[in-house]
mmCIF file of N, CA and C in Angstrom:
data_model
loop_
_atom_site.group_PDB
_atom_site.id
_atom_site.type_symbol
_atom_site.label_atom_id
_atom_site.label_comp_id
_atom_site.label_asym_id
_atom_site.label_seq_id
_atom_site.Cartn_x
_atom_site.Cartn_y
_atom_site.Cartn_z
ATOM 1 N N LEU A 1362 0.760 -1.128 -0.055
ATOM 2 C CA LEU A 1362 -0.227 -0.168 0.130
ATOM 3 C C LEU A 1362 0.736 1.523 -0.084
ATOM 4 N N ALA A 1363 1.887 1.182 0.905
ATOM 5 C CA ALA A 1363 2.902 2.519 0.851
ATOM 6 C C ALA A 1363 3.558 2.436 -0.600
ATOM 7 N N ASN A 1364 3.813 1.574 -1.522
ATOM 8 C CA ASN A 1364 4.415 1.789 -2.524
ATOM 9 C C ASN A 1364 3.353 2.231 -3.630
ATOM 10 N N SER A 1365 2.390 1.948 -3.405
ATOM 11 C CA SER A 1365 0.964 2.394 -4.106
ATOM 12 C C SER A 1365 1.016 3.769 -4.175
ATOM 13 N N LEU A 1366 1.104 4.208 -2.895
ATOM 14 C CA LEU A 1366 1.040 5.994 -2.565
ATOM 15 C C LEU A 1366 2.406 6.561 -3.055
ATOM 16 N N GLY A 1367 3.340 5.828 -3.114
ATOM 17 C CA GLY A 1367 4.634 6.732 -3.755
ATOM 18 C C GLY A 1367 4.988 7.752 -2.725
ATOM 19 N N ASN A 1368 5.817 8.458 -3.297
ATOM 20 C CA ASN A 1368 6.501 9.573 -2.623
ATOM 21 C C ASN A 1368 7.090 9.524 -1.315
ATOM 22 N N GLY A 1369 7.666 8.195 -1.043
ATOM 23 C CA GLY A 1369 8.209 8.111 0.023
ATOM 24 C C GLY A 1369 7.646 7.670 1.224
ATOM 25 N N VAL A 1370 6.335 7.316 0.990
ATOM 26 C CA VAL A 1370 5.387 6.840 2.094
ATOM 27 C C VAL A 1370 6.041 5.840 2.382
ATOM 28 N N THR A 1371 6.059 5.262 3.785
ATOM 29 C CA THR A 1371 6.611 4.425 4.638
ATOM 30 C C THR A 1371 5.371 3.552 4.801
ATOM 31 N N ALA A 1372 5.819 2.044 4.984
ATOM 32 C CA ALA A 1372 4.846 1.253 5.481
ATOM 33 C C ALA A 1372 4.725 1.371 6.931
ATOM 34 N N ALA A 1373 5.297 2.135 7.830
ATOM 35 C CA ALA A 1373 5.133 2.752 9.055
ATOM 36 C C ALA A 1373 3.988 3.710 9.171
ATOM 37 N N GLU A 1374 4.027 4.411 8.086
ATOM 38 C CA GLU A 1374 2.890 5.283 7.977
ATOM 39 C C GLU A 1374 1.205 5.025 7.714
ATOM 40 N N VAL A 1375 1.506 3.808 6.714
ATOM 41 C CA VAL A 1375 0.206 3.265 6.797
ATOM 42 C C VAL A 1375 -0.141 2.260 7.676
ATOM 43 N N LEU A 1376 0.632 1.812 8.478
ATOM 44 C CA LEU A 1376 0.070 0.905 9.166
ATOM 45 C C LEU A 1376 -0.179 1.585 10.708
ATOM 46 N N ALA A 1377 0.144 2.903 10.813
ATOM 47 C CA ALA A 1377 -0.067 3.620 11.743
ATOM 48 C C ALA A 1377 -1.512 4.198 11.478
ATOM 49 N N VAL A 1378 -1.870 4.632 10.319
ATOM 50 C CA VAL A 1378 -3.299 5.075 9.961
ATOM 51 C C VAL A 1378 -4.059 3.925 10.103
ATOM 52 N N ALA A 1379 -3.797 2.672 9.557
ATOM 53 C CA ALA A 1379 -4.736 1.691 9.979
ATOM 54 C C ALA A 1379 -4.718 1.027 11.432
ATOM 55 N N GLY A 1380 -3.721 1.185 12.154
ATOM 56 C CA GLY A 1380 -3.940 0.696 13.614
ATOM 57 C C GLY A 1380 -4.689 1.916 14.174
ATOM 58 N N ASN A 1381 -4.727 3.275 14.117
ATOM 59 C CA ASN A 1381 -5.311 4.159 14.651
ATOM 60 C C ASN A 1381 -7.033 3.994 14.401
ATOM 61 N N GLU A 1382 -7.175 3.884 13.002
ATOM 62 C CA GLU A 1382 -8.425 3.707 12.433
ATOM 63 C C GLU A 1382 -9.286 2.437 12.996
ATOM 64 N N SER A 1383 -8.801 1.414 13.174
ATOM 65 C CA SER A 1383 -9.213 0.255 13.572
ATOM 66 C C SER A 1383 -9.159 -0.324 14.991
ATOM 67 N N THR A 1384 -8.376 0.779 15.822
ATOM 68 C CA THR A 1384 -7.963 0.433 16.965
ATOM 69 C C THR A 1384 -7.324 -0.917 17.319
ATOM 70 N N TYR A 1385 -6.358 -0.862 16.298
ATOM 71 C CA TYR A 1385 -5.441 -2.012 16.260
ATOM 72 C C TYR A 1385 -6.190 -3.187 16.054
ATOM 73 N N GLY A 1386 -7.293 -3.293 15.022
ATOM 74 C CA GLY A 1386 -8.090 -4.414 14.668
ATOM 75 C C GLY A 1386 -8.765 -4.815 15.747
ATOM 76 N N THR A 1387 -9.375 -3.661 16.748
ATOM 77 C CA THR A 1387 -10.389 -4.326 17.608
ATOM 78 C C THR A 1387 -11.563 -3.618 17.412
ATOM 79 N N SER A 1388 -11.719 -2.843 16.388
ATOM 80 C CA SER A 1388 -12.886 -1.742 16.407
ATOM 81 C C SER A 1388 -13.706 -2.757 15.916
ATOM 82 N N PRO A 1389 -15.146 -2.266 15.737
ATOM 83 C CA PRO A 1389 -16.224 -2.701 14.974
ATOM 84 C C PRO A 1389 -15.935 -2.744 13.510
ATOM 85 N N PHE A 1390 -15.234 -1.326 12.997
ATOM 86 C CA PHE A 1390 -15.005 -1.474 11.676
ATOM 87 C C PHE A 1390 -13.957 -2.287 11.204
ATOM 88 N N ALA A 1391 -12.985 -2.810 12.043
ATOM 89 C CA ALA A 1391 -12.116 -3.918 11.648
ATOM 90 C C ALA A 1391 -12.936 -5.457 11.732
ATOM 91 N N GLY A 1392 -13.724 -5.477 12.347
ATOM 92 C CA GLY A 1392 -14.734 -6.585 12.457
ATOM 93 C C GLY A 1392 -15.339 -6.781 11.175
ATOM 94 N N PHE A 1393 -15.850 -5.503 10.231
ATOM 95 C CA PHE A 1393 -16.182 -5.668 9.073
ATOM 96 C C PHE A 1393 -15.355 -5.379 8.011
ATOM 97 N N GLY A 1394 -13.807 -5.907 8.154
ATOM 98 C CA GLY A 1394 -12.618 -5.751 7.342
ATOM 99 C C GLY A 1394 -12.529 -4.492 6.681
ATOM 100 N N ASN A 1395 -12.734 -3.444 7.535
ATOM 101 C CA ASN A 1395 -12.419 -1.985 7.290
ATOM 102 C C ASN A 1395 -11.391 -1.532 8.256
ATOM 103 N N PHE A 1396 -10.346 -1.542 7.785
ATOM 104 C CA PHE A 1396 -9.247 -1.226 8.717
ATOM 105 C C PHE A 1396 -8.609 0.358 8.645
ATOM 106 N N PHE A 1397 -9.211 0.910 7.716
ATOM 107 C CA PHE A 1397 -8.762 2.358 7.091
ATOM 108 C C PHE A 1397 -10.043 3.340 7.839
ATOM 109 N N GLY A 1398 -11.165 3.037 8.316
ATOM 110 C CA GLY A 1398 -12.025 4.087 8.734
ATOM 111 C C GLY A 1398 -12.630 4.600 7.389
ATOM 112 N N LEU A 1399 -12.885 3.739 6.602
ATOM 113 C CA LEU A 1399 -13.760 4.461 5.435
ATOM 114 C C LEU A 1399 -14.869 4.267 5.435
ATOM 115 N N HIS A 1400 -15.425 5.681 5.729
ATOM 116 C CA HIS A 1400 -17.078 6.010 5.799
ATOM 117 C C HIS A 1400 -17.590 5.777 4.237
ATOM 118 N N GLY A 1401 -19.010 5.680 4.167
ATOM 119 C CA GLY A 1401 -19.713 5.589 2.722
ATOM 120 C C GLY A 1401 -20.291 4.701 2.797
ATOM 121 N N THR A 1402 -21.125 4.322 1.910
ATOM 122 C CA THR A 1402 -22.281 3.186 1.469
ATOM 123 C C THR A 1402 -21.378 2.372 0.357
ATOM 124 N N ASN A 1403 -22.107 1.223 0.434
ATOM 125 C CA ASN A 1403 -21.735 0.411 -0.769
ATOM 126 C C ASN A 1403 -20.493 -0.242 -1.113
ATOM 127 N N GLY A 1404 -19.977 -0.701 0.303
ATOM 128 C CA GLY A 1404 -18.514 -1.304 0.376
ATOM 129 C C GLY A 1404 -18.827 -2.648 -0.346
ATOM 130 N N PRO A 1405 -17.940 -3.298 -0.733
ATOM 131 C CA PRO A 1405 -17.989 -4.703 -1.409
ATOM 132 C C PRO A 1405 -18.516 -5.979 -0.556
ATOM 133 N N ALA A 1406 -18.847 -5.666 0.655
ATOM 134 C CA ALA A 1406 -19.635 -6.424 1.599
ATOM 135 C C ALA A 1406 -20.849 -5.656 2.037
ATOM 136 N N GLY A 1407 -21.077 -4.442 1.640
ATOM 137 C CA GLY A 1407 -22.013 -3.803 2.050
ATOM 138 C C GLY A 1407 -21.943 -2.576 2.956
ATOM 139 N N THR A 1408 -22.885 -2.099 3.683
ATOM 140 C CA THR A 1408 -22.868 -0.922 4.657
ATOM 141 C C THR A 1408 -22.967 -1.141 6.244
ATOM 142 N N TYR A 1409 -22.157 -1.052 6.780
ATOM 143 C CA TYR A 1409 -22.404 -0.805 8.448
ATOM 144 C C TYR A 1409 -22.594 0.435 8.953
ATOM 145 N N TRP A 1410 -23.676 0.614 9.772
ATOM 146 C CA TRP A 1410 -24.066 1.902 10.426
ATOM 147 C C TRP A 1410 -23.570 1.988 11.781
ATOM 148 N N THR A 1411 -23.040 3.122 12.136
ATOM 149 C CA THR A 1411 -22.382 3.073 13.450
ATOM 150 C C THR A 1411 -23.631 3.084 14.660
ATOM 151 N N HIS A 1412 -23.498 2.703 15.655
ATOM 152 C CA HIS A 1412 -24.542 3.105 16.574
ATOM 153 C C HIS A 1412 -23.885 3.747 17.816
ATOM 154 N N PRO A 1413 -24.199 5.113 17.639
ATOM 155 C CA PRO A 1413 -23.468 6.194 18.606
ATOM 156 C C PRO A 1413 -24.664 5.920 19.978
ATOM 157 N N VAL A 1414 -23.564 6.056 21.140
ATOM 158 C CA VAL A 1414 -24.270 6.211 22.274
ATOM 159 C C VAL A 1414 -25.106 7.001 22.468
ATOM 160 N N ASN A 1415 -24.759 8.249 22.235
ATOM 161 C CA ASN A 1415 -25.320 9.486 22.473
ATOM 162 C C ASN A 1415 -26.686 9.659 21.225
ATOM 163 N N PRO A 1416 -27.970 9.684 21.556
ATOM 164 C CA PRO A 1416 -29.074 9.675 20.726
ATOM 165 C C PRO A 1416 -29.210 11.110 19.973
ATOM 166 N N ASN A 1417 -28.375 11.957 19.910
ATOM 167 C CA ASN A 1417 -28.384 13.129 19.227
ATOM 168 C C ASN A 1417 -27.372 13.261 18.186
ATOM 169 N N VAL A 1418 -26.693 11.984 18.302
ATOM 170 C CA VAL A 1418 -25.630 11.829 17.055
ATOM 171 C C VAL A 1418 -26.358 10.824 15.961
ATOM 172 N N LYS A 1419 -26.224 11.414 14.775
ATOM 173 C CA LYS A 1419 -26.683 10.757 13.615
ATOM 174 C C LYS A 1419 -26.059 9.518 13.424
ATOM 175 N N PRO A 1420 -26.466 8.092 13.088
ATOM 176 C CA PRO A 1420 -25.461 6.748 12.722
ATOM 177 C C PRO A 1420 -24.446 7.626 11.442
ATOM 178 N N VAL A 1421 -23.418 6.895 11.330
ATOM 179 C CA VAL A 1421 -22.665 7.063 10.095
ATOM 180 C C VAL A 1421 -22.508 5.608 9.154
ATOM 181 N N PRO A 1422 -22.610 5.988 7.776
ATOM 182 C CA PRO A 1422 -22.421 4.603 7.039
ATOM 183 C C PRO A 1422 -21.040 4.608 6.926
ATOM 184 N N VAL A 1423 -20.658 3.309 7.173
ATOM 185 C CA VAL A 1423 -19.112 2.698 6.898
ATOM 186 C C VAL A 1423 -19.038 1.784 6.112
ATOM 187 N N MET A 1424 -18.218 1.621 5.175
ATOM 188 C CA MET A 1424 -18.029 0.404 4.074
ATOM 189 C C MET A 1424 -17.460 -0.600 4.961
ATOM 190 N N MET A 1425 -18.161 -1.779 4.344
ATOM 191 C CA MET A 1425 -17.686 -3.152 4.740
ATOM 192 C C MET A 1425 -17.206 -3.774 3.588
ATOM 193 N N PHE A 1426 -16.043 -4.612 4.242
ATOM 194 C CA PHE A 1426 -15.299 -5.359 2.989
ATOM 195 C C PHE A 1426 -15.250 -6.862 3.531
ATOM 196 N N PRO A 1427 -15.136 -8.088 3.134
ATOM 197 C CA PRO A 1427 -15.027 -8.998 3.346
ATOM 198 C C PRO A 1427 -13.901 -9.234 4.157
ATOM 199 N N VAL A 1428 -14.263 -10.056 5.450
ATOM 200 C CA VAL A 1428 -13.214 -10.201 6.435
ATOM 201 C C VAL A 1428 -11.792 -10.576 6.216
ATOM 202 N N GLN A 1429 -11.995 -11.726 5.181
ATOM 203 C CA GLN A 1429 -10.619 -12.344 4.440
ATOM 204 C C GLN A 1429 -10.333 -11.395 3.521
ATOM 205 N N GLY A 1430 -9.170 -10.795 3.750
ATOM 206 C CA GLY A 1430 -8.562 -9.817 2.601
ATOM 207 C C GLY A 1430 -8.982 -8.389 2.856
ATOM 208 N N GLY A 1431 -9.893 -8.239 3.935
ATOM 209 C CA GLY A 1431 -10.326 -6.814 4.076
ATOM 210 C C GLY A 1431 -9.239 -5.677 4.310
ATOM 211 N N PHE A 1432 -7.841 -6.051 5.058
ATOM 212 C CA PHE A 1432 -7.148 -4.983 5.310
ATOM 213 C C PHE A 1432 -6.355 -4.405 3.589
ATOM 214 N N MET A 1433 -6.203 -5.584 3.073
ATOM 215 C CA MET A 1433 -6.032 -4.995 1.757
ATOM 216 C C MET A 1433 -6.713 -4.524 1.080
ATOM 217 N N ALA A 1434 -8.057 -4.989 0.809
ATOM 218 C CA ALA A 1434 -9.126 -4.541 0.228
ATOM 219 C C ALA A 1434 -9.347 -2.981 0.449
ATOM 220 N N SER A 1435 -9.551 -2.514 1.730
ATOM 221 C CA SER A 1435 -9.893 -1.271 2.414
ATOM 222 C C SER A 1435 -8.689 -0.530 2.152
ATOM 223 N N GLY A 1436 -7.475 -0.799 2.398
ATOM 224 C CA GLY A 1436 -6.172 -0.430 1.994
ATOM 225 C C GLY A 1436 -6.030 0.246 0.585
ATOM 226 N N GLN A 1437 -6.875 -0.433 -0.373
ATOM 227 C CA GLN A 1437 -6.540 -0.085 -1.855
ATOM 228 C C GLN A 1437 -7.682 0.947 -2.133
ATOM 229 N N VAL A 1438 -8.612 1.098 -1.148
ATOM 230 C CA VAL A 1438 -9.697 2.182 -1.223
ATOM 231 C C VAL A 1438 -8.828 3.562 -0.926
ATOM 232 N N PHE A 1439 -8.297 3.492 0.400
ATOM 233 C CA PHE A 1439 -7.658 4.251 1.217
ATOM 234 C C PHE A 1439 -6.226 5.037 0.384
ATOM 235 N N VAL A 1440 -5.912 4.195 -0.175
ATOM 236 C CA VAL A 1440 -4.798 4.662 -1.806
ATOM 237 C C VAL A 1440 -5.573 5.201 -2.709
ATOM 238 N N GLY A 1441 -6.654 4.760 -2.908
ATOM 239 C CA GLY A 1441 -7.341 5.706 -4.154
ATOM 240 C C GLY A 1441 -7.805 7.016 -3.617
ATOM 241 N N ARG A 1442 -8.147 7.128 -2.161
ATOM 242 C CA ARG A 1442 -8.841 8.229 -1.713
ATOM 243 C C ARG A 1442 -7.775 9.522 -1.446
ATOM 244 N N VAL A 1443 -6.589 8.622 -0.934
ATOM 245 C CA VAL A 1443 -5.477 10.079 -0.614
ATOM 246 C C VAL A 1443 -4.450 9.908 -1.344
ATOM 247 N N GLY A 1444 -4.431 9.027 -2.326
ATOM 248 C CA GLY A 1444 -3.291 8.858 -3.337
ATOM 249 C C GLY A 1444 -2.880 10.333 -4.245
ATOM 250 N N PRO A 1445 -4.116 10.807 -4.638
ATOM 251 C CA PRO A 1445 -4.106 12.052 -5.353
ATOM 252 C C PRO A 1445 -3.248 13.232 -4.723
ATOM 253 N N TYR A 1446 -3.262 13.156 -3.364
ATOM 254 C CA TYR A 1446 -2.768 14.341 -2.574
ATOM 255 C C TYR A 1446 -1.534 14.292 -2.021
ATOM 256 N N MET A 1447 -0.663 13.000 -2.265
ATOM 257 C CA MET A 1447 0.520 12.770 -2.129
ATOM 258 C C MET A 1447 1.676 13.651 -2.781
ATOM 259 N N THR A 1448 2.456 14.113 -2.579
ATOM 260 C CA THR A 1448 3.785 14.786 -3.333
ATOM 261 C C THR A 1448 4.924 14.142 -3.081
ATOM 262 N N PRO A 1449 5.721 14.471 -3.853
ATOM 263 C CA PRO A 1449 7.283 13.913 -3.856
ATOM 264 C C PRO A 1449 7.892 14.506 -2.415
ATOM 265 N N GLY A 1450 8.403 13.243 -1.767
ATOM 266 C CA GLY A 1450 8.957 13.533 -0.853
ATOM 267 C C GLY A 1450 8.306 13.234 0.456
ATOM 268 N N LEU A 1451 6.835 13.449 0.062
ATOM 269 C CA LEU A 1451 6.038 13.369 1.495
ATOM 270 C C LEU A 1451 6.388 12.412 2.625
ATOM 271 N N GLY A 1452 6.393 11.189 2.480
ATOM 272 C CA GLY A 1452 6.548 9.987 3.252
ATOM 273 C C GLY A 1452 7.774 10.344 4.319
ATOM 274 N N ALA A 1453 8.831 11.237 3.583
ATOM 275 C CA ALA A 1453 10.187 11.435 4.473
ATOM 276 C C ALA A 1453 9.459 12.403 5.825
ATOM 277 N N ASN A 1454 8.534 13.011 5.892
ATOM 278 C CA ASN A 1454 8.161 13.992 6.954
ATOM 279 C C ASN A 1454 6.548 13.489 7.478
ATOM 280 N N PRO A 1455 6.631 12.520 8.245
ATOM 281 C CA PRO A 1455 5.312 11.957 8.887
ATOM 282 C C PRO A 1455 4.386 13.118 9.201
ATOM 283 N N LEU A 1456 4.895 13.876 9.656
ATOM 284 C CA LEU A 1456 3.995 15.024 10.452
ATOM 285 C C LEU A 1456 3.520 15.968 9.221
ATOM 286 N N ALA A 1457 3.962 15.793 7.920
ATOM 287 C CA ALA A 1457 3.380 16.460 6.877
ATOM 288 C C ALA A 1457 2.470 15.494 6.360
ATOM 289 N N PHE A 1458 2.625 14.126 6.518
ATOM 290 C CA PHE A 1458 1.847 12.910 5.692
ATOM 291 C C PHE A 1458 0.416 13.142 6.444
ATOM 292 N N PHE A 1459 0.480 13.124 7.840
ATOM 293 C CA PHE A 1459 -0.330 13.099 8.495
ATOM 294 C C PHE A 1459 -1.439 14.389 8.381
ATOM 295 N N THR A 1460 -0.721 15.569 8.074
ATOM 296 C CA THR A 1460 -1.334 16.746 7.931
ATOM 297 C C THR A 1460 -2.008 16.650 6.677
ATOM 298 N N VAL A 1461 -1.459 16.156 5.419
ATOM 299 C CA VAL A 1461 -2.646 15.726 4.318
ATOM 300 C C VAL A 1461 -3.471 15.001 4.643
ATOM 301 N N LEU A 1462 -3.435 13.718 5.355
ATOM 302 C CA LEU A 1462 -4.655 13.126 5.769
ATOM 303 C C LEU A 1462 -5.685 14.026 6.261
ATOM 304 N N ASN A 1463 -5.303 14.558 7.264
ATOM 305 C CA ASN A 1463 -6.212 15.456 8.133
ATOM 306 C C ASN A 1463 -7.140 16.474 7.378
ATOM 307 N N ASN A 1464 -6.225 16.831 6.182
ATOM 308 C CA ASN A 1464 -7.063 17.914 5.364
ATOM 309 C C ASN A 1464 -7.762 17.242 4.261
ATOM 310 N N HIS A 1465 -7.624 15.847 4.285
ATOM 311 C CA HIS A 1465 -8.526 15.214 3.234
ATOM 312 C C HIS A 1465 -9.159 13.986 3.655
ATOM 313 N N GLY A 1466 -10.007 14.164 4.686
ATOM 314 C CA GLY A 1466 -10.828 13.178 5.199
ATOM 315 C C GLY A 1466 -10.556 12.465 6.668
ATOM 316 N N TYR A 1467 -9.460 12.546 7.157
ATOM 317 C CA TYR A 1467 -8.891 11.779 8.280
ATOM 318 C C TYR A 1467 -8.919 12.937 9.719
ATOM 319 N N ALA A 1468 -9.847 12.739 10.675
ATOM 320 C CA ALA A 1468 -9.926 13.257 11.501
ATOM 321 C C ALA A 1468 -10.215 14.812 11.295
ATOM 322 N N THR A 1469 -11.218 15.036 10.295
ATOM 323 C CA THR A 1469 -11.343 16.431 10.159
ATOM 324 C C THR A 1469 -11.946 17.192 11.196
ATOM 325 N N GLY A 1470 -11.446 18.203 11.173
ATOM 326 C CA GLY A 1470 -12.206 18.636 12.558
ATOM 327 C C GLY A 1470 -11.009 18.842 13.740
ATOM 328 N N ASN A 1471 -10.308 17.970 13.570
ATOM 329 C CA ASN A 1471 -9.607 17.794 15.023
ATOM 330 C C ASN A 1471 -7.970 18.439 14.313
ATOM 331 N N SER A 1472 -7.187 19.327 14.556
ATOM 332 C CA SER A 1472 -6.310 19.988 14.210
ATOM 333 C C SER A 1472 -5.204 19.184 14.949
ATOM 334 N N GLY A 1473 -5.324 18.742 15.931
ATOM 335 C CA GLY A 1473 -4.441 18.048 16.670
ATOM 336 C C GLY A 1473 -3.927 16.418 16.051
ATOM 337 N N TYR A 1474 -4.621 16.185 15.223
ATOM 338 C CA TYR A 1474 -4.679 14.888 14.513
ATOM 339 C C TYR A 1474 -3.025 14.470 14.223
ATOM 340 N N PRO A 1475 -2.478 15.474 13.317
ATOM 341 C CA PRO A 1475 -1.096 15.144 12.847
ATOM 342 C C PRO A 1475 -0.191 15.114 14.143
ATOM 343 N N ALA A 1476 -0.059 15.858 15.036
ATOM 344 C CA ALA A 1476 0.806 15.808 16.329
ATOM 345 C C ALA A 1476 0.634 14.851 17.204
ATOM 346 N N TYR A 1477 -0.681 14.258 17.314
ATOM 347 C CA TYR A 1477 -1.101 12.972 18.123
ATOM 348 C C TYR A 1477 -0.399 12.012 17.109
ATOM 349 N N MET A 1478 -0.577 11.957 15.921
ATOM 350 C CA MET A 1478 -0.177 10.503 15.223
ATOM 351 C C MET A 1478 1.306 10.448 15.298
ATOM 352 N N VAL A 1479 2.190 11.463 15.440
ATOM 353 C CA VAL A 1479 3.522 11.268 15.922
ATOM 354 C C VAL A 1479 4.014 11.708 17.020
ATOM 355 N N GLY A 1480 3.073 11.843 17.875
ATOM 356 C CA GLY A 1480 3.722 12.019 19.411
ATOM 357 C C GLY A 1480 4.630 11.166 19.790
ATOM 358 N N THR A 1481 5.612 11.678 20.707
ATOM 359 C CA THR A 1481 6.454 10.992 21.654
ATOM 360 C C THR A 1481 6.324 11.349 22.842
ATOM 361 N N GLY A 1482 7.346 10.769 23.834
ATOM 362 C CA GLY A 1482 7.253 10.626 25.179
ATOM 363 C C GLY A 1482 6.432 9.696 25.587
ATOM 364 N N LYS A 1483 5.653 10.082 26.558
ATOM 365 C CA LYS A 1483 4.733 9.400 27.247
ATOM 366 C C LYS A 1483 3.492 9.078 26.904
ATOM 367 N N ASN A 1484 3.135 10.015 25.568
ATOM 368 C CA ASN A 1484 2.086 9.769 25.131
ATOM 369 C C ASN A 1484 2.249 9.319 23.569
ATOM 370 N N ARG A 1485 2.868 8.023 23.328
ATOM 371 C CA ARG A 1485 3.331 7.781 21.923
ATOM 372 C C ARG A 1485 2.165 7.824 20.971
ATOM 373 N N GLY A 1486 2.246 8.231 19.958
ATOM 374 C CA GLY A 1486 1.294 8.233 19.047
ATOM 375 C C GLY A 1486 1.376 7.073 18.148
ATOM 376 N N PRO A 1487 0.289 6.368 17.235
ATOM 377 C CA PRO A 1487 0.350 5.325 16.422
ATOM 378 C C PRO A 1487 1.633 5.253 15.649
ATOM 379 N N TYR A 1488 1.825 6.315 14.726
ATOM 380 C CA TYR A 1488 3.570 6.189 13.958
ATOM 381 C C TYR A 1488 4.342 6.152 14.910
ATOM 382 N N THR A 1489 4.541 6.680 15.842
ATOM 383 C CA THR A 1489 5.472 6.340 16.737
ATOM 384 C C THR A 1489 5.671 4.895 17.114
ATOM 385 N N GLN A 1490 4.675 4.234 17.954
ATOM 386 C CA GLN A 1490 4.453 3.096 18.172
ATOM 387 C C GLN A 1490 4.756 2.163 17.068
ATOM 388 N N VAL A 1491 4.243 1.967 15.901
ATOM 389 C CA VAL A 1491 4.348 1.321 14.809
ATOM 390 C C VAL A 1491 5.891 1.259 14.784
ATOM 391 N N SER A 1492 6.537 2.419 14.260
ATOM 392 C CA SER A 1492 7.860 2.639 14.110
ATOM 393 C C SER A 1492 8.784 1.923 14.898
ATOM 394 N N ALA A 1493 8.445 1.927 16.382
ATOM 395 C CA ALA A 1493 9.468 1.589 17.503
ATOM 396 C C ALA A 1493 8.865 -0.069 17.128
ATOM 397 N N CYS A 1494 7.915 -0.606 16.757
ATOM 398 C CA CYS A 1494 7.806 -1.946 16.694
ATOM 399 C C CYS A 1494 8.658 -2.823 15.641
ATOM 400 N N MET A 1495 8.423 -1.893 14.464
ATOM 401 C CA MET A 1495 9.072 -2.118 13.425
ATOM 402 C C MET A 1495 10.537 -2.088 13.429
ATOM 403 N N ALA A 1496 11.196 -1.323 14.437
ATOM 404 C CA ALA A 1496 12.531 -1.240 14.697
ATOM 405 C C ALA A 1496 13.068 -2.137 15.791
ATOM 406 N N GLY A 1497 11.902 -3.129 16.248
ATOM 407 C CA GLY A 1497 12.329 -4.324 17.315
ATOM 408 C C GLY A 1497 12.394 -3.770 18.761
ATOM 409 N N HIS A 1498 11.932 -2.390 18.767
ATOM 410 C CA HIS A 1498 11.771 -1.951 20.168
ATOM 411 C C HIS A 1498 10.264 -1.798 20.801
ATOM 412 N N SER A 1499 10.269 -1.742 22.154
ATOM 413 C CA SER A 1499 9.173 -1.547 22.827
ATOM 414 C C SER A 1499 8.706 -0.439 23.211
#
């Protein structure tokens, strides 16, 4: 998926998005093969409607993918949606990468999303955690 995005985007950046959006594979979205938090109707396996706890919040349609192969299938839709916004060298700057995502459908309305994703120290963000795992550190 990272290679499909090109522009130096790394596997750690892609995995951080998937980890964050799917709560590391434990969210209801992941149970429906959607590891990238893709909203919209008519996924290949149908549509899941969220069930907000707050009755004042409207349900949101989320694309469903076959559980078998859902990571790659939802990842390909992710690539199709954000790929046009990738620019040369973007992957070399994770904060810039997550800023582009924030400006194009991820955590919109949350200006702290990019900083959260690359957070260090006590509150390590998803990208920092994934990078540490890939480097063999905890």
